[in-house]
Short mmCIF file of C-alpha atoms in Angstrom, two decimals:
data_model
loop_
_atom_site.label_atom_id
_atom_site.label_comp_id
_atom_site.label_asym_id
_atom_site.label_seq_id
_atom_site.Cartn_x
_atom_site.Cartn_y
_atom_site.Cartn_z
CA MET A 1 -47.81 -45.70 -20.76
CA ALA A 2 -46.83 -45.53 -17.12
CA ASP A 3 -47.24 -42.26 -15.26
CA PHE A 4 -43.83 -41.19 -13.86
CA HIS A 5 -45.15 -38.10 -12.07
CA ARG A 6 -47.08 -39.68 -9.19
CA PRO A 7 -44.85 -40.82 -6.33
CA ILE A 8 -46.50 -42.93 -3.61
CA VAL A 9 -44.82 -43.74 -0.31
CA GLY A 10 -45.29 -47.28 0.93
CA THR A 11 -44.41 -48.15 4.48
CA GLY A 12 -44.03 -51.46 6.22
CA LYS A 13 -42.92 -52.90 9.49
CA ASP A 14 -39.27 -53.07 8.46
CA LEU A 15 -39.24 -51.02 5.25
CA THR A 16 -40.10 -47.53 4.07
CA CYS A 17 -39.66 -46.90 0.34
CA LEU A 18 -40.74 -44.52 -2.43
CA TYR A 19 -42.66 -46.02 -5.31
CA PHE A 20 -42.99 -44.77 -8.87
CA ALA A 21 -45.22 -45.61 -11.78
CA GLN A 22 -46.11 -49.04 -13.16
CA PRO A 23 -48.00 -51.37 -10.77
CA THR A 24 -46.27 -54.52 -9.55
CA VAL A 25 -46.45 -56.94 -6.65
CA CYS A 26 -44.05 -56.26 -3.78
CA ALA A 27 -44.01 -58.51 -0.74
CA THR A 28 -41.92 -57.41 2.26
CA GLN A 29 -41.89 -58.48 5.83
CA GLY A 30 -45.01 -57.10 7.49
CA ILE A 31 -46.71 -56.22 4.15
CA ALA A 32 -49.16 -58.62 2.53
CA SER A 33 -48.82 -59.37 -1.16
CA ARG A 34 -50.82 -56.76 -2.97
CA ARG A 35 -50.65 -54.60 -6.10
CA VAL A 36 -48.53 -51.54 -5.34
CA TRP A 37 -46.22 -49.21 -7.27
CA ARG A 38 -42.80 -50.42 -8.37
CA PRO A 39 -39.96 -48.99 -6.19
CA ILE A 40 -37.96 -46.09 -7.61
CA SER A 41 -34.78 -48.15 -7.45
CA SER A 42 -36.19 -50.53 -10.05
CA VAL A 43 -37.10 -47.80 -12.55
CA ALA A 44 -34.13 -45.49 -12.06
CA GLY A 45 -32.30 -47.19 -14.91
CA ARG A 46 -35.22 -46.37 -17.20
CA LEU A 47 -35.46 -42.76 -16.05
CA ARG A 48 -31.81 -41.83 -16.59
CA PRO A 49 -31.70 -42.40 -20.36
CA LEU A 50 -34.78 -40.19 -20.68
CA GLY A 51 -33.21 -37.37 -18.63
CA LEU A 52 -35.90 -37.70 -15.97
CA ASN A 53 -33.69 -38.16 -12.93
CA SER A 54 -35.52 -36.75 -9.96
CA ARG A 55 -33.83 -34.59 -7.33
CA PRO A 56 -35.14 -33.89 -3.86
CA ALA A 57 -36.03 -30.27 -3.10
CA PRO A 58 -33.33 -28.54 -1.03
CA ASP A 59 -34.15 -28.15 2.61
CA ARG A 60 -33.74 -24.98 4.66
CA GLN A 61 -30.27 -25.96 5.74
CA GLY A 62 -29.24 -26.39 2.09
CA ARG A 63 -30.63 -22.98 1.22
CA ALA A 64 -28.74 -21.40 4.11
CA GLY A 65 -25.57 -23.07 2.85
CA HIS A 66 -26.09 -21.62 -0.63
CA ALA A 67 -26.67 -18.16 0.87
CA GLY A 68 -23.48 -18.42 2.90
CA ALA A 69 -21.54 -19.48 -0.18
CA PHE A 70 -22.95 -16.51 -2.11
CA LEU A 71 -22.03 -14.03 0.62
CA GLY A 72 -18.56 -15.51 0.90
CA HIS A 73 -17.92 -15.43 -2.84
CA ARG A 74 -14.83 -13.29 -3.50
CA SER A 75 -14.92 -13.11 -7.29
CA GLY A 76 -14.49 -9.46 -8.40
CA ALA A 77 -13.61 -8.21 -4.91
CA ALA A 78 -10.19 -6.99 -6.06
CA ALA A 79 -11.77 -4.90 -8.81
CA VAL A 80 -14.18 -3.28 -6.35
CA GLU A 81 -11.41 -2.58 -3.84
CA PHE A 82 -9.24 -1.06 -6.57
CA ALA A 83 -12.11 1.17 -7.71
CA VAL A 84 -12.49 2.47 -4.14
CA VAL A 85 -8.81 2.88 -3.25
CA ALA A 86 -7.31 3.97 -6.60
CA PRO A 87 -8.77 7.54 -6.68
CA VAL A 88 -7.53 8.28 -3.16
CA PHE A 89 -4.12 6.77 -3.92
CA LEU A 90 -3.76 8.77 -7.14
CA LEU A 91 -4.81 11.96 -5.35
CA MET A 92 -2.12 11.36 -2.72
CA LEU A 93 0.49 10.84 -5.43
CA ILE A 94 -0.54 14.06 -7.19
CA ALA A 95 -0.38 16.00 -3.90
CA MET A 96 3.09 14.65 -3.08
CA LEU A 97 4.35 15.50 -6.56
CA ALA A 98 2.87 19.02 -6.55
CA TYR A 99 4.11 19.92 -3.07
CA GLY A 100 7.51 18.38 -3.80
CA ILE A 101 7.93 20.68 -6.80
CA TYR A 102 6.66 23.71 -4.89
CA LEU A 103 8.88 23.10 -1.86
CA GLY A 104 11.86 22.57 -4.17
CA ALA A 105 11.26 25.98 -5.74
CA ALA A 106 10.80 27.56 -2.31
CA HIS A 107 14.05 26.05 -1.08
CA GLY A 108 15.87 27.34 -4.17
CA THR A 109 14.50 30.84 -3.58
CA ALA A 110 15.61 30.81 0.07
CA GLN A 111 19.08 29.55 -0.86
CA LEU A 112 19.42 32.24 -3.55
CA ALA A 113 18.50 34.97 -1.04
CA ALA A 114 20.99 33.65 1.54
CA ASP A 115 23.80 33.47 -1.02
CA ALA A 116 23.07 37.02 -2.23
CA ALA A 117 23.10 38.35 1.33
CA ARG A 118 26.47 36.72 2.04
CA ALA A 119 27.89 38.11 -1.22
CA ALA A 120 26.66 41.61 -0.34
CA VAL A 121 28.87 41.72 2.75
CA ALA A 122 31.84 42.63 0.54
CA GLY A 123 30.28 46.00 -0.36
CA LEU A 124 31.65 49.11 1.28
CA SER A 125 28.36 50.99 1.10
CA ASP A 126 24.67 50.16 0.98
CA ALA A 127 24.51 51.08 -2.71
CA GLU A 128 27.42 48.77 -3.49
CA ARG A 129 25.84 45.97 -1.42
CA VAL A 130 22.58 46.31 -3.35
CA THR A 131 24.46 46.10 -6.65
CA ILE A 132 26.38 43.02 -5.52
CA ALA A 133 23.19 41.27 -4.36
CA GLU A 134 21.31 42.03 -7.56
CA ASP A 135 24.23 40.94 -9.73
CA HIS A 136 24.61 37.68 -7.78
CA ILE A 137 20.94 36.82 -8.25
CA ARG A 138 21.00 37.69 -11.94
CA ARG A 139 23.98 35.46 -12.57
CA ASN A 140 22.96 32.49 -10.41
CA ALA A 141 19.16 32.30 -10.47
CA GLY A 142 19.20 30.17 -13.61
CA SER A 143 21.39 27.53 -11.97
CA TYR A 144 18.51 26.34 -9.78
CA PRO A 145 16.46 23.69 -11.62
CA LEU A 146 13.01 24.97 -10.63
CA LEU A 147 13.70 28.70 -10.88
CA ASP A 148 13.25 30.88 -13.95
CA ALA A 149 15.70 33.82 -13.81
CA SER A 150 13.28 36.03 -15.75
CA ARG A 151 10.67 35.61 -12.99
CA VAL A 152 12.99 36.34 -10.06
CA SER A 153 13.11 39.81 -8.48
CA VAL A 154 15.14 41.15 -5.56
CA VAL A 155 14.79 43.98 -3.06
CA ALA A 156 17.96 44.69 -1.04
CA GLY A 157 18.83 47.37 1.52
CA PRO A 158 19.36 48.07 5.21
CA LEU A 159 16.96 46.27 7.54
CA PRO A 160 14.25 48.71 8.70
CA GLY A 161 14.62 49.34 12.40
CA ASP A 162 18.19 47.99 12.55
CA VAL A 163 20.67 49.68 10.24
CA THR A 164 23.43 47.35 11.39
CA GLN A 165 21.92 44.54 9.28
CA PHE A 166 21.53 44.19 5.56
CA ARG A 167 18.39 42.58 4.16
CA VAL A 168 17.89 40.74 0.85
CA ALA A 169 14.36 39.74 -0.19
CA VAL A 170 13.99 37.46 -3.23
CA ARG A 171 10.60 36.94 -4.88
CA PHE A 172 9.87 34.24 -7.42
CA ASP A 173 6.73 34.10 -9.57
CA ALA A 174 5.94 30.36 -9.61
CA THR A 175 2.98 30.49 -11.99
CA ASN A 176 5.06 28.69 -14.63
CA LEU A 177 5.44 25.58 -12.46
CA PRO A 178 3.46 22.56 -13.76
CA ILE A 179 1.44 22.15 -10.58
CA TRP A 180 -1.35 24.68 -10.91
CA GLY A 181 -3.38 22.41 -13.16
CA PHE A 182 -4.15 20.39 -10.01
CA ALA A 183 -5.50 23.40 -8.11
CA ASN A 184 -9.05 22.07 -8.50
CA LEU A 185 -8.07 18.74 -6.93
CA ILE A 186 -5.81 19.73 -4.04
CA PRO A 187 -5.25 22.95 -2.06
CA LEU A 188 -2.04 24.69 -3.13
CA PRO A 189 -0.04 27.59 -1.62
CA GLU A 190 0.26 31.03 -3.19
CA SER A 191 1.88 31.24 -6.59
CA THR A 192 4.40 33.88 -5.43
CA ILE A 193 7.28 32.60 -3.30
CA GLU A 194 9.21 35.15 -1.24
CA ARG A 195 12.19 34.45 1.01
CA VAL A 196 14.24 36.93 3.05
CA ALA A 197 17.81 36.73 4.31
CA THR A 198 19.58 39.20 6.58
CA ILE A 199 23.24 39.51 7.47
CA LYS A 200 25.19 41.69 9.88
CA ARG A 201 27.17 44.54 8.37
CA GLY A 202 30.83 43.66 8.22
CA GLY A 203 29.99 39.95 8.43
CA TYR A 204 29.80 39.71 12.20
#
């Protein structure tokens, strides 16, 4: 049986060819008739049915091309980018949500203090002004979406150092807000919100 594993290169004046297996006589210009190996082109049809098609080894340029294709391969890049960006994006969303709720409660506390101070102007004495301010806060604190009336306290009276002004300080205990579960992820303000409003006696 012919040996298909021993290639021999034959060269001539006008021809260079690769020979495989089975001896034969090949006469080309510049080559005398002699027993040589049959050219690969003549046995390729026999090799293919046997699954013995030969392939040349890739050169350095081919290997560099494969390396470039590997480095430029984008399959799975979106998953990697999402894994890197998603935690930061989610943390930003949590921070915006938490601070939005907190600032909403702080704004409600400030508005409640300002309204109580304006209502207290109608009092004829400091004691009456304190009663009006406390009553206003008790009746209206629950109307603010983020405020719990049971957690709101008020301190009202003349402004220290300037008795011509009346001062109303409203304090809200914000520990019931649903944001403190994220305290380990993001820095949050103090859980007690306090806002102060002052108004001139007589309203001017």
